[in-house]
PDB file of C-alpha atoms in Angstrom:
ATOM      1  CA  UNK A 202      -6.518-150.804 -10.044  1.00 95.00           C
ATOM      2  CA  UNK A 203      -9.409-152.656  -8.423  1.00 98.00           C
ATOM      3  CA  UNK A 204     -10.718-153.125 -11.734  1.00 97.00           C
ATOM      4  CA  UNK A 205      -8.162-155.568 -12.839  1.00 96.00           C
ATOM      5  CA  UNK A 206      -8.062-157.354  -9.743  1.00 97.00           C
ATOM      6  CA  UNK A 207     -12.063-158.363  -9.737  1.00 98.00           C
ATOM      7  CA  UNK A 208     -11.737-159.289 -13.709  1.00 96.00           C
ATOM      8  CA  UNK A 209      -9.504-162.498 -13.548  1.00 88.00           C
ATOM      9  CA  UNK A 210      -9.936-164.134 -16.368  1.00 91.00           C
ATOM     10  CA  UNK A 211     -13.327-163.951 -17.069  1.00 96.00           C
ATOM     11  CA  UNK A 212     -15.816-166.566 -19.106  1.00 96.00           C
ATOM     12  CA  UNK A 213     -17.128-163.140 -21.078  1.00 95.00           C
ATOM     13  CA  UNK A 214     -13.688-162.525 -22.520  1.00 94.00           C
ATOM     14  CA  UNK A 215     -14.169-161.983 -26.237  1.00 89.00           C
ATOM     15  CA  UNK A 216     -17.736-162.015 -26.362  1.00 87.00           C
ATOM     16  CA  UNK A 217     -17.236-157.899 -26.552  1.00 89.00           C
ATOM     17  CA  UNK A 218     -15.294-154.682 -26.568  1.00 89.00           C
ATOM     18  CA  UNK A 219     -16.295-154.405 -22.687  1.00 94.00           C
ATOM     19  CA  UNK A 220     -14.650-151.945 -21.066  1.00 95.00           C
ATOM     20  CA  UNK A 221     -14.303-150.141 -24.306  1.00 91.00           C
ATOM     21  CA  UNK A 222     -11.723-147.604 -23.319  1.00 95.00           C
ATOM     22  CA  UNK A 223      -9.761-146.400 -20.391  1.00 96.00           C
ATOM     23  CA  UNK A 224     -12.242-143.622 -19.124  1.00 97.00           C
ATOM     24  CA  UNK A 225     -15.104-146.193 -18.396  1.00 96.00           C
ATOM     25  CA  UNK A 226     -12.901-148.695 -17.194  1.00 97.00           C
ATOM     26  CA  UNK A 227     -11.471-146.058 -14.251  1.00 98.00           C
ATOM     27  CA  UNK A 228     -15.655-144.986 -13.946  1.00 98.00           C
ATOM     28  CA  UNK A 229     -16.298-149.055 -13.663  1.00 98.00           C
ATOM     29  CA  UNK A 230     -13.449-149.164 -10.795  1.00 99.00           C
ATOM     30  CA  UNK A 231     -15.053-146.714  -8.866  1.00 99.00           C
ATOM     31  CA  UNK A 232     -18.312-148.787  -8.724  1.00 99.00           C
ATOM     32  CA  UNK A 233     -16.208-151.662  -7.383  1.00 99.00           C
ATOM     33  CA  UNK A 234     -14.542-149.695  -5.097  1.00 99.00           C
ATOM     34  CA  UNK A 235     -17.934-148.765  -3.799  1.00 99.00           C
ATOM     35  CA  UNK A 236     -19.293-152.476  -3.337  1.00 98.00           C
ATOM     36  CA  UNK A 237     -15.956-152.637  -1.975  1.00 99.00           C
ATOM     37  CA  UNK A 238     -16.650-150.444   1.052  1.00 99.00           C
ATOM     38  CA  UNK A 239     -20.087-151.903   1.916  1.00 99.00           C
ATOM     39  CA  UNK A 240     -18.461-155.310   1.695  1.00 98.00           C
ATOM     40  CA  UNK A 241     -20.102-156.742  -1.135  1.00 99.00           C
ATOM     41  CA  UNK A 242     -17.178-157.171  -3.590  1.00 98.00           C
ATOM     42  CA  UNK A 243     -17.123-160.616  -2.827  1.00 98.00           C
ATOM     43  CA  UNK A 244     -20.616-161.584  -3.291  1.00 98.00           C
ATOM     44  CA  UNK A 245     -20.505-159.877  -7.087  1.00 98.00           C
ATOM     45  CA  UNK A 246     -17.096-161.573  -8.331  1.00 98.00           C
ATOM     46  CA  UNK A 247     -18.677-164.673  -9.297  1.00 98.00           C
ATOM     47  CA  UNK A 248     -21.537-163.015 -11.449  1.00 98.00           C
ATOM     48  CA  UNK A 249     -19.072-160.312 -12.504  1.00 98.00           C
ATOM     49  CA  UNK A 250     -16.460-163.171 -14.115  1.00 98.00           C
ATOM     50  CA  UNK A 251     -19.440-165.161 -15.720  1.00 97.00           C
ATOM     51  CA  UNK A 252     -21.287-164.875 -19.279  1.00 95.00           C
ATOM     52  CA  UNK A 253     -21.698-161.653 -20.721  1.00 93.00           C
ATOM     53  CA  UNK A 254     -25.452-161.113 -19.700  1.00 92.00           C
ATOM     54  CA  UNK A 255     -24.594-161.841 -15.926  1.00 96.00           C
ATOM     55  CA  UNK A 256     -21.616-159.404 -15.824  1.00 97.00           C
ATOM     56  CA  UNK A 257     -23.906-156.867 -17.043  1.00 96.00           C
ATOM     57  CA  UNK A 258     -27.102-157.620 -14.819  1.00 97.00           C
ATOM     58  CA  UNK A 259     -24.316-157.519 -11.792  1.00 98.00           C
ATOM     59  CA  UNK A 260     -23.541-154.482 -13.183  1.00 98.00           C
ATOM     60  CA  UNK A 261     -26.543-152.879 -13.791  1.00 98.00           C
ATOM     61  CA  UNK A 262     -27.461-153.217  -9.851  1.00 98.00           C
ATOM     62  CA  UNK A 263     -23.958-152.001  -8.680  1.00 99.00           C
ATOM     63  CA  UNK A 264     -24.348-149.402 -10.534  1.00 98.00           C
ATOM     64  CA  UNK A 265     -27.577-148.238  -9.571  1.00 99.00           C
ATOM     65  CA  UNK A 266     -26.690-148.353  -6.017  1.00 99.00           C
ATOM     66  CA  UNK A 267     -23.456-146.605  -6.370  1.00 99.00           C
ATOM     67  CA  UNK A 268     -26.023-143.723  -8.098  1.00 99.00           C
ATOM     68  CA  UNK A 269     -28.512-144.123  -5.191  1.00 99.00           C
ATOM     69  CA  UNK A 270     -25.976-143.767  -2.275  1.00 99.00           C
ATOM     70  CA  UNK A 271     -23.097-141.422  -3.861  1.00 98.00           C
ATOM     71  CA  UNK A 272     -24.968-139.273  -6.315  1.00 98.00           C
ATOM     72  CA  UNK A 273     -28.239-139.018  -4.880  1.00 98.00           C
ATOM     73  CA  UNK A 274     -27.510-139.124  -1.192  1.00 98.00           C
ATOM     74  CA  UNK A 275     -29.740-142.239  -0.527  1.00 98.00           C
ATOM     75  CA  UNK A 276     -27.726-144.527   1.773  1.00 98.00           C
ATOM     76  CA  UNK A 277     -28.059-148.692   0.663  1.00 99.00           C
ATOM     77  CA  UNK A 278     -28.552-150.232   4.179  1.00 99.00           C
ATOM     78  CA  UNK A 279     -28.802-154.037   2.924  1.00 98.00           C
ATOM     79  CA  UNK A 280     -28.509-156.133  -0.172  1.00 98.00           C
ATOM     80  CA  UNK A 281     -30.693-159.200  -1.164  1.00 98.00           C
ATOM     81  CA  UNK A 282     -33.722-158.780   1.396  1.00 98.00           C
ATOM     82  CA  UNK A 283     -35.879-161.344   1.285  1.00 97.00           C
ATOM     83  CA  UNK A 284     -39.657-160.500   0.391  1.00 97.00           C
ATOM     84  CA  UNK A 285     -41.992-163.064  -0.776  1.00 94.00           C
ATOM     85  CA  UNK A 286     -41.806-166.665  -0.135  1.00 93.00           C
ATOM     86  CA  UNK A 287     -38.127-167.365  -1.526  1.00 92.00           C
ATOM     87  CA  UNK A 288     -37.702-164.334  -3.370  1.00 97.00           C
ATOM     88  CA  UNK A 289     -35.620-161.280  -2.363  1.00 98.00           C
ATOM     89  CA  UNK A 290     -35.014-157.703  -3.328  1.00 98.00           C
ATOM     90  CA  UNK A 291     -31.985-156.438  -4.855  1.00 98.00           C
ATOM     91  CA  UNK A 292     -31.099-154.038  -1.990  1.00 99.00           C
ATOM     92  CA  UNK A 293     -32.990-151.594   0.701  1.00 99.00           C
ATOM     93  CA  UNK A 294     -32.093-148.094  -0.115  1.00 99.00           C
ATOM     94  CA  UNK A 295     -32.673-145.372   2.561  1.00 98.00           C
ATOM     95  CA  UNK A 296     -34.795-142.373   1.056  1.00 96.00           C
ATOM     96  CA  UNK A 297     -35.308-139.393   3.806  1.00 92.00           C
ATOM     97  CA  UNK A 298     -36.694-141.228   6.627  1.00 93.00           C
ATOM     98  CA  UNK A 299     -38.198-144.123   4.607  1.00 94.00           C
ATOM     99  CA  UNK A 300     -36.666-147.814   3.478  1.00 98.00           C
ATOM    100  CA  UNK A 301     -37.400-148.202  -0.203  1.00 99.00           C
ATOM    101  CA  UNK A 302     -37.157-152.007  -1.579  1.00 99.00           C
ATOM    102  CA  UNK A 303     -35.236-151.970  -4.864  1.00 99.00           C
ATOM    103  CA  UNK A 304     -35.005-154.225  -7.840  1.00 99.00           C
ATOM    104  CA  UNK A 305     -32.819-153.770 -10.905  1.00 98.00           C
ATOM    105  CA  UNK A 306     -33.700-154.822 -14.166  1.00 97.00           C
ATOM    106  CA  UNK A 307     -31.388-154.621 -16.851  1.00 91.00           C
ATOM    107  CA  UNK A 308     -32.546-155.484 -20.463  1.00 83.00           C
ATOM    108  CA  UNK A 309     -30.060-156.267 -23.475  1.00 69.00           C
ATOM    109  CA  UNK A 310     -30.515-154.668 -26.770  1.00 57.00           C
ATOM    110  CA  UNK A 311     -30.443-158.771 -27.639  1.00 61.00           C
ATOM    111  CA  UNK A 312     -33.323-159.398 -26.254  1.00 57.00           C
ATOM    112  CA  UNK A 313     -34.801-156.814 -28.971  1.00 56.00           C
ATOM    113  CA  UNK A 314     -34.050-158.994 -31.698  1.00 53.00           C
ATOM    114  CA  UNK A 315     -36.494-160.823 -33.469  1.00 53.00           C
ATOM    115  CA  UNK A 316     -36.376-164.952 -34.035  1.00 64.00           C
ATOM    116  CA  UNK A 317     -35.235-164.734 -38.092  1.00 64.00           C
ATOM    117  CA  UNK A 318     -32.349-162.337 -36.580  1.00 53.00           C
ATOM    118  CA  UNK A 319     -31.284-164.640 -33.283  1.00 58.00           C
ATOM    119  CA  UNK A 320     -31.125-167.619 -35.965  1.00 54.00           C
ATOM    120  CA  UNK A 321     -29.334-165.192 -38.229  1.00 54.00           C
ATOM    121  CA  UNK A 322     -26.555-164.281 -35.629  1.00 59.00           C
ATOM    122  CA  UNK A 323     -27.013-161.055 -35.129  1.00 53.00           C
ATOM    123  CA  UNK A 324     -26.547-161.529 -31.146  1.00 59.00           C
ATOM    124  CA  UNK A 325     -22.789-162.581 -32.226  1.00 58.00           C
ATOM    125  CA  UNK A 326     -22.356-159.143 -33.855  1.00 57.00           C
ATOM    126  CA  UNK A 327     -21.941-155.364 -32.625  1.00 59.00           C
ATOM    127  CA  UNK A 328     -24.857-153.695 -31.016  1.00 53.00           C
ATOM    128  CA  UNK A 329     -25.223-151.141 -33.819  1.00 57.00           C
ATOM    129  CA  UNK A 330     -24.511-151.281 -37.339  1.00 54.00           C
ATOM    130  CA  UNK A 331     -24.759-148.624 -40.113  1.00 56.00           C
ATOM    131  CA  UNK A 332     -27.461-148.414 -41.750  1.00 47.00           C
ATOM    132  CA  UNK A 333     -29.905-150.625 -39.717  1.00 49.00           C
ATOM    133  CA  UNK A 334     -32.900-149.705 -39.158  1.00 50.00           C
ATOM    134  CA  UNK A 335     -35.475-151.199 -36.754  1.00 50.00           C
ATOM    135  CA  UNK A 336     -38.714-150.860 -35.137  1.00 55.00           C
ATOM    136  CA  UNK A 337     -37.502-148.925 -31.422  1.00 61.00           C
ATOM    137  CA  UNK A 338     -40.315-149.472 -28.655  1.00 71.00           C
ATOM    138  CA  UNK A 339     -38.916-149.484 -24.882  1.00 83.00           C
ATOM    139  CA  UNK A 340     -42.070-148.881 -23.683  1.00 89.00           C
ATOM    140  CA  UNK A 341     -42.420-152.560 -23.826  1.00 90.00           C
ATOM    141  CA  UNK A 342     -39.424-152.815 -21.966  1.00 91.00           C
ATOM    142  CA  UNK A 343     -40.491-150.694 -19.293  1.00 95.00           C
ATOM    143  CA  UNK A 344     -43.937-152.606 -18.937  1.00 96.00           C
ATOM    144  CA  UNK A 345     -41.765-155.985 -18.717  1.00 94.00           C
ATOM    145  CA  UNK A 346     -39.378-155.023 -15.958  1.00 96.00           C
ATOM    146  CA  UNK A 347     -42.216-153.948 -13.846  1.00 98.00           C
ATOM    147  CA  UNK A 348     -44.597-157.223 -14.256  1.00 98.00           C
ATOM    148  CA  UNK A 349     -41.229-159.261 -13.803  1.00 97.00           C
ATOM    149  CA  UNK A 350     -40.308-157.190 -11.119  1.00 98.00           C
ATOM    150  CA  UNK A 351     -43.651-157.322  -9.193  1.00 98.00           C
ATOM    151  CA  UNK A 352     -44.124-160.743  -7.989  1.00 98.00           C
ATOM    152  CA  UNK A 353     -41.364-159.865  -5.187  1.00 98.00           C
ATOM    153  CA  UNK A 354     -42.753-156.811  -3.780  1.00 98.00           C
ATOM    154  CA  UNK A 355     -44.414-156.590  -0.141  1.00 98.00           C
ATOM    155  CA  UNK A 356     -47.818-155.179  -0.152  1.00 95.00           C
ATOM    156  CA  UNK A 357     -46.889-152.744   2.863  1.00 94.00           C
ATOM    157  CA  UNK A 358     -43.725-151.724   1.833  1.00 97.00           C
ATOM    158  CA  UNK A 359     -41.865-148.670  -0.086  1.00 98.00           C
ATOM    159  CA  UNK A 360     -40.888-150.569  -3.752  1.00 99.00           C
ATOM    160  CA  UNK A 361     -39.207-148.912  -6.758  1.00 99.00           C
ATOM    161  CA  UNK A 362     -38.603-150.401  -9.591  1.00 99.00           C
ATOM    162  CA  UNK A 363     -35.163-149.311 -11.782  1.00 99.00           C
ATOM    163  CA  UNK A 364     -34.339-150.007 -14.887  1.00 97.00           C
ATOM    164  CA  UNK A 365     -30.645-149.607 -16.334  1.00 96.00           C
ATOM    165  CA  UNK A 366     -31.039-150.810 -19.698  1.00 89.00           C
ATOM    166  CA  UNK A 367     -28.573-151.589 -22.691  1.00 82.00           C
ATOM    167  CA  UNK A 368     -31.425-151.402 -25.445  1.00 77.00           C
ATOM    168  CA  UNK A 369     -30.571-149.688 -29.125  1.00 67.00           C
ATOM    169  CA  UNK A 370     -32.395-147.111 -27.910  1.00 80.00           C
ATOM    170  CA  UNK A 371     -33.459-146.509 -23.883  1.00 86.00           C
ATOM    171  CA  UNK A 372     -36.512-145.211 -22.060  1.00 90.00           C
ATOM    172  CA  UNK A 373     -34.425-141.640 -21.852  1.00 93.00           C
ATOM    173  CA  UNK A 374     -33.697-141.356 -25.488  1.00 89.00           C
ATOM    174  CA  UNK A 375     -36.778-142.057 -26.646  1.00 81.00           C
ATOM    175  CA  UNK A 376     -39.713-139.173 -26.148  1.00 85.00           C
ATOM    176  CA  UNK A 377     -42.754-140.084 -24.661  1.00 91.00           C
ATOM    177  CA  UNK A 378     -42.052-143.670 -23.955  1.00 92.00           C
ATOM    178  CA  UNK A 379     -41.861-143.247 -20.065  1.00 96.00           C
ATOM    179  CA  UNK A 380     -45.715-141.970 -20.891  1.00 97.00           C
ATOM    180  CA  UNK A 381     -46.656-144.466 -22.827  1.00 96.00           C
ATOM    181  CA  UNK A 382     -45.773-147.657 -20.949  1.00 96.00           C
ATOM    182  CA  UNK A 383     -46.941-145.838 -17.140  1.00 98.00           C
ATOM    183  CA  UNK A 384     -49.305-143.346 -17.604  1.00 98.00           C
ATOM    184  CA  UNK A 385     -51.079-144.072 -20.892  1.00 96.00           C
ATOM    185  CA  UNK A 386     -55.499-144.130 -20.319  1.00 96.00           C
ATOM    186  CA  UNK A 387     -56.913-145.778 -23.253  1.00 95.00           C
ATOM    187  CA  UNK A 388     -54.761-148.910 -24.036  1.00 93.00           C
ATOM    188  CA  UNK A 389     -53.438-148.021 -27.437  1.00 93.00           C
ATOM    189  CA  UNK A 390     -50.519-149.391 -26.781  1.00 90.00           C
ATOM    190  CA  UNK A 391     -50.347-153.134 -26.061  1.00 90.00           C
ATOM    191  CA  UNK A 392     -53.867-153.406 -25.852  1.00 92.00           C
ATOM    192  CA  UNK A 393     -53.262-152.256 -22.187  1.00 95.00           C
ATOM    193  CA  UNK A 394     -53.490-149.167 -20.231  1.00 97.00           C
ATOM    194  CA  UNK A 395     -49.917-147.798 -18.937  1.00 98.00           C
ATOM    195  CA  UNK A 396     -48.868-149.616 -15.834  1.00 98.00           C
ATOM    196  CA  UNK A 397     -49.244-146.883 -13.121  1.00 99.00           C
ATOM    197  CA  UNK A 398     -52.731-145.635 -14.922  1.00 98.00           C
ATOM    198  CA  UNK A 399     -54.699-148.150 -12.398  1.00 98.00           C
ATOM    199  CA  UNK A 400     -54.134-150.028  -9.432  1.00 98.00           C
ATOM    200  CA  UNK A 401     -53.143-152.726 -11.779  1.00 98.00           C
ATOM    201  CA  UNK A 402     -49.768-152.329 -10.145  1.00 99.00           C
ATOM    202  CA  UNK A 403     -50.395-151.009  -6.814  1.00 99.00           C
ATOM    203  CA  UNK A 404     -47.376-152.335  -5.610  1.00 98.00           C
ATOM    204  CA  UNK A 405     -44.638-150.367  -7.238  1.00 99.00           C
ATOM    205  CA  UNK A 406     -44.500-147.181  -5.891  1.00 99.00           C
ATOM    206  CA  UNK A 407     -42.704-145.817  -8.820  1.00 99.00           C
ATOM    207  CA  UNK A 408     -40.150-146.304 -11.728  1.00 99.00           C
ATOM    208  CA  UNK A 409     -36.714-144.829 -12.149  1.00 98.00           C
ATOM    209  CA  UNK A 410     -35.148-144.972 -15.547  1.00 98.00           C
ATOM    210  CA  UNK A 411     -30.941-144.693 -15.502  1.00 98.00           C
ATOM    211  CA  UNK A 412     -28.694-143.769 -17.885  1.00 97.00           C
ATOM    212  CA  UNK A 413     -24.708-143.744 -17.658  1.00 97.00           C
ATOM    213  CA  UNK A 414     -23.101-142.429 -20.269  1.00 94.00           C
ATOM    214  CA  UNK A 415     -19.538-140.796 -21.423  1.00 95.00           C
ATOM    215  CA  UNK A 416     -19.716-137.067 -22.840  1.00 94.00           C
ATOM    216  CA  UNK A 417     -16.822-135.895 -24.332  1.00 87.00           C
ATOM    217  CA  UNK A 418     -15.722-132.664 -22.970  1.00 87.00           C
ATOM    218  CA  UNK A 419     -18.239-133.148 -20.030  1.00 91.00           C
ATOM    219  CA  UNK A 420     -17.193-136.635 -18.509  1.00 95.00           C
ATOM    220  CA  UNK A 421     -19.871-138.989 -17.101  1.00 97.00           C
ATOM    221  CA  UNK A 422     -23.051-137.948 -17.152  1.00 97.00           C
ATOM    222  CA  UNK A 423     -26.135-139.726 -15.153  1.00 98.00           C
ATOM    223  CA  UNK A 424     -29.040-139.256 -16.933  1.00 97.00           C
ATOM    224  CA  UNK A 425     -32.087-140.368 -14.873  1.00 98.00           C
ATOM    225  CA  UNK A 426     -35.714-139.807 -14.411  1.00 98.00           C
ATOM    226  CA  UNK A 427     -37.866-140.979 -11.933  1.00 98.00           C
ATOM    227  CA  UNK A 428     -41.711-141.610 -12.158  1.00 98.00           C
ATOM    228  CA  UNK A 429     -44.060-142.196  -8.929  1.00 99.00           C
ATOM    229  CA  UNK A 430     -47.251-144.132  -8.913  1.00 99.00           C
ATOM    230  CA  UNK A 431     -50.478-142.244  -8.089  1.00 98.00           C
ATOM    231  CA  UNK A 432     -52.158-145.148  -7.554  1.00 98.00           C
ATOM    232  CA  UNK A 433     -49.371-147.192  -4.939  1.00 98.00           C
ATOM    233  CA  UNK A 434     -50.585-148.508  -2.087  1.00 98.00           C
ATOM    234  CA  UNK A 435     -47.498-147.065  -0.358  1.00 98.00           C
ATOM    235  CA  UNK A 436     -46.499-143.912  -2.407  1.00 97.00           C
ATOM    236  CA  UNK A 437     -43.357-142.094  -2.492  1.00 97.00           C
ATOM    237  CA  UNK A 438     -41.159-139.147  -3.865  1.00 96.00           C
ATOM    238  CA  UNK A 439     -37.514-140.330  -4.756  1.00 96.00           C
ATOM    239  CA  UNK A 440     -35.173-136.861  -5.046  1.00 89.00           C
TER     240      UNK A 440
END
């Protein structure tokens, strides 16, 4: 298996339960075998071998191209294009006739935690526990990967944001978030209209919001919604 080849002794060993069972780690090999193919395998090892947040933000973007290309149909025609100054784009994704610039942001349910809780050590301890409660708000999430993920888009291009999250609870489980953090009017929430309410963001011609999760009886299942920008300055429908 690929899988076992690319993970050779990895600094991330021990730091979690990662795979976490035999059914993701043959879904996992299938998104190497697709970086594989478009000769990119190489590139990701590195980042894929390293700390626990890199493996996962090399993750996040393999993933989201394998569901671009293979489930949607949307061919990936090349990885890391340069933008802005020094900056670059995670990969150019063909969508009907168009070339859509892509960036992947991949938030941690660590980066949830408040200070008392990082001093604590709860970062050193499973990602859910029984009986915790806590304060859930991924609209903030969404509203961060876009500002973070603006600064490299080209005014004249075809830019989508995605966001493949690891959060205690993501933009798909969570009803009305999506709303709140792109299409909210009166800045309730942050003291801030929603992000694709103005041309505030012009930019971004939309968000998608992935989800890949194991179903028992029903396999993989990948969850995903997709939310354009009325407002871009180069609009688009992603299908």
């Amino acid at each position: 298996m690929l899988f076992d080849q690319v993970f050779d002794k990895p600094k991330w060993r021990g730091a979690d339960e990662f795979p976490s069972s035999d059914e993701w780690k043959r879904e996992i090999d299938k998104w190497l075998q697709y970086i594989q193919r478009k000769g990119q395998l190489a590139r990701y090892k590195p980042r894929l071998n390293d700390s626990k947040t890199r493996r996962d933000e090399a993750l996040a973007e393999i993933s989201s191209a394998y569901f671009l290309e293979e489930k949607l149909g949307h061919e990936v025609l090349r990885w890391e294009e340069k933008t802005v100054g020094d900056r670059d784009v995670d990969f150019v994704a063909k969508v009907s006739s168009w070339e859509v610039f892509c960036e992947v942001k991949s938030p941690g349910w660590e980066g949830e935690l408040d200070p008392q809780e990082r001093l604590g050590g709860r970062k050193a301890l499973p990602k859910y526990i029984n009986a915790e409660a806590r304060f859930i708000g991924p609209w903030q999430s969404i509203r961060h990967a876009i500002a973070k993920s603006y600064p490299k888009f080209l005014d004249n291009q075809k830019n989508l944001v995605i966001m493949r999250d690891d959060l205690f609870v993501g933009p798909l489980d969570a009803r009305g978030n999506l709303e709140i953090a792109l299409l909210e009017e009166h800045g309730i929430y942050g003291e801030e209209k929603g992000y694709f309410a103005d041309k505030r963001f012009e930019r971004v011609g939309g968000f998608l919001a992935l989800d890949v999760r194991l179903v028992v009886t029903k396999g993989f299942e990948y969850r995903h919604q997709f939310v354009p920008n009325r407002f871009a300055s180069v609009p688009f429908v992603l299908s």
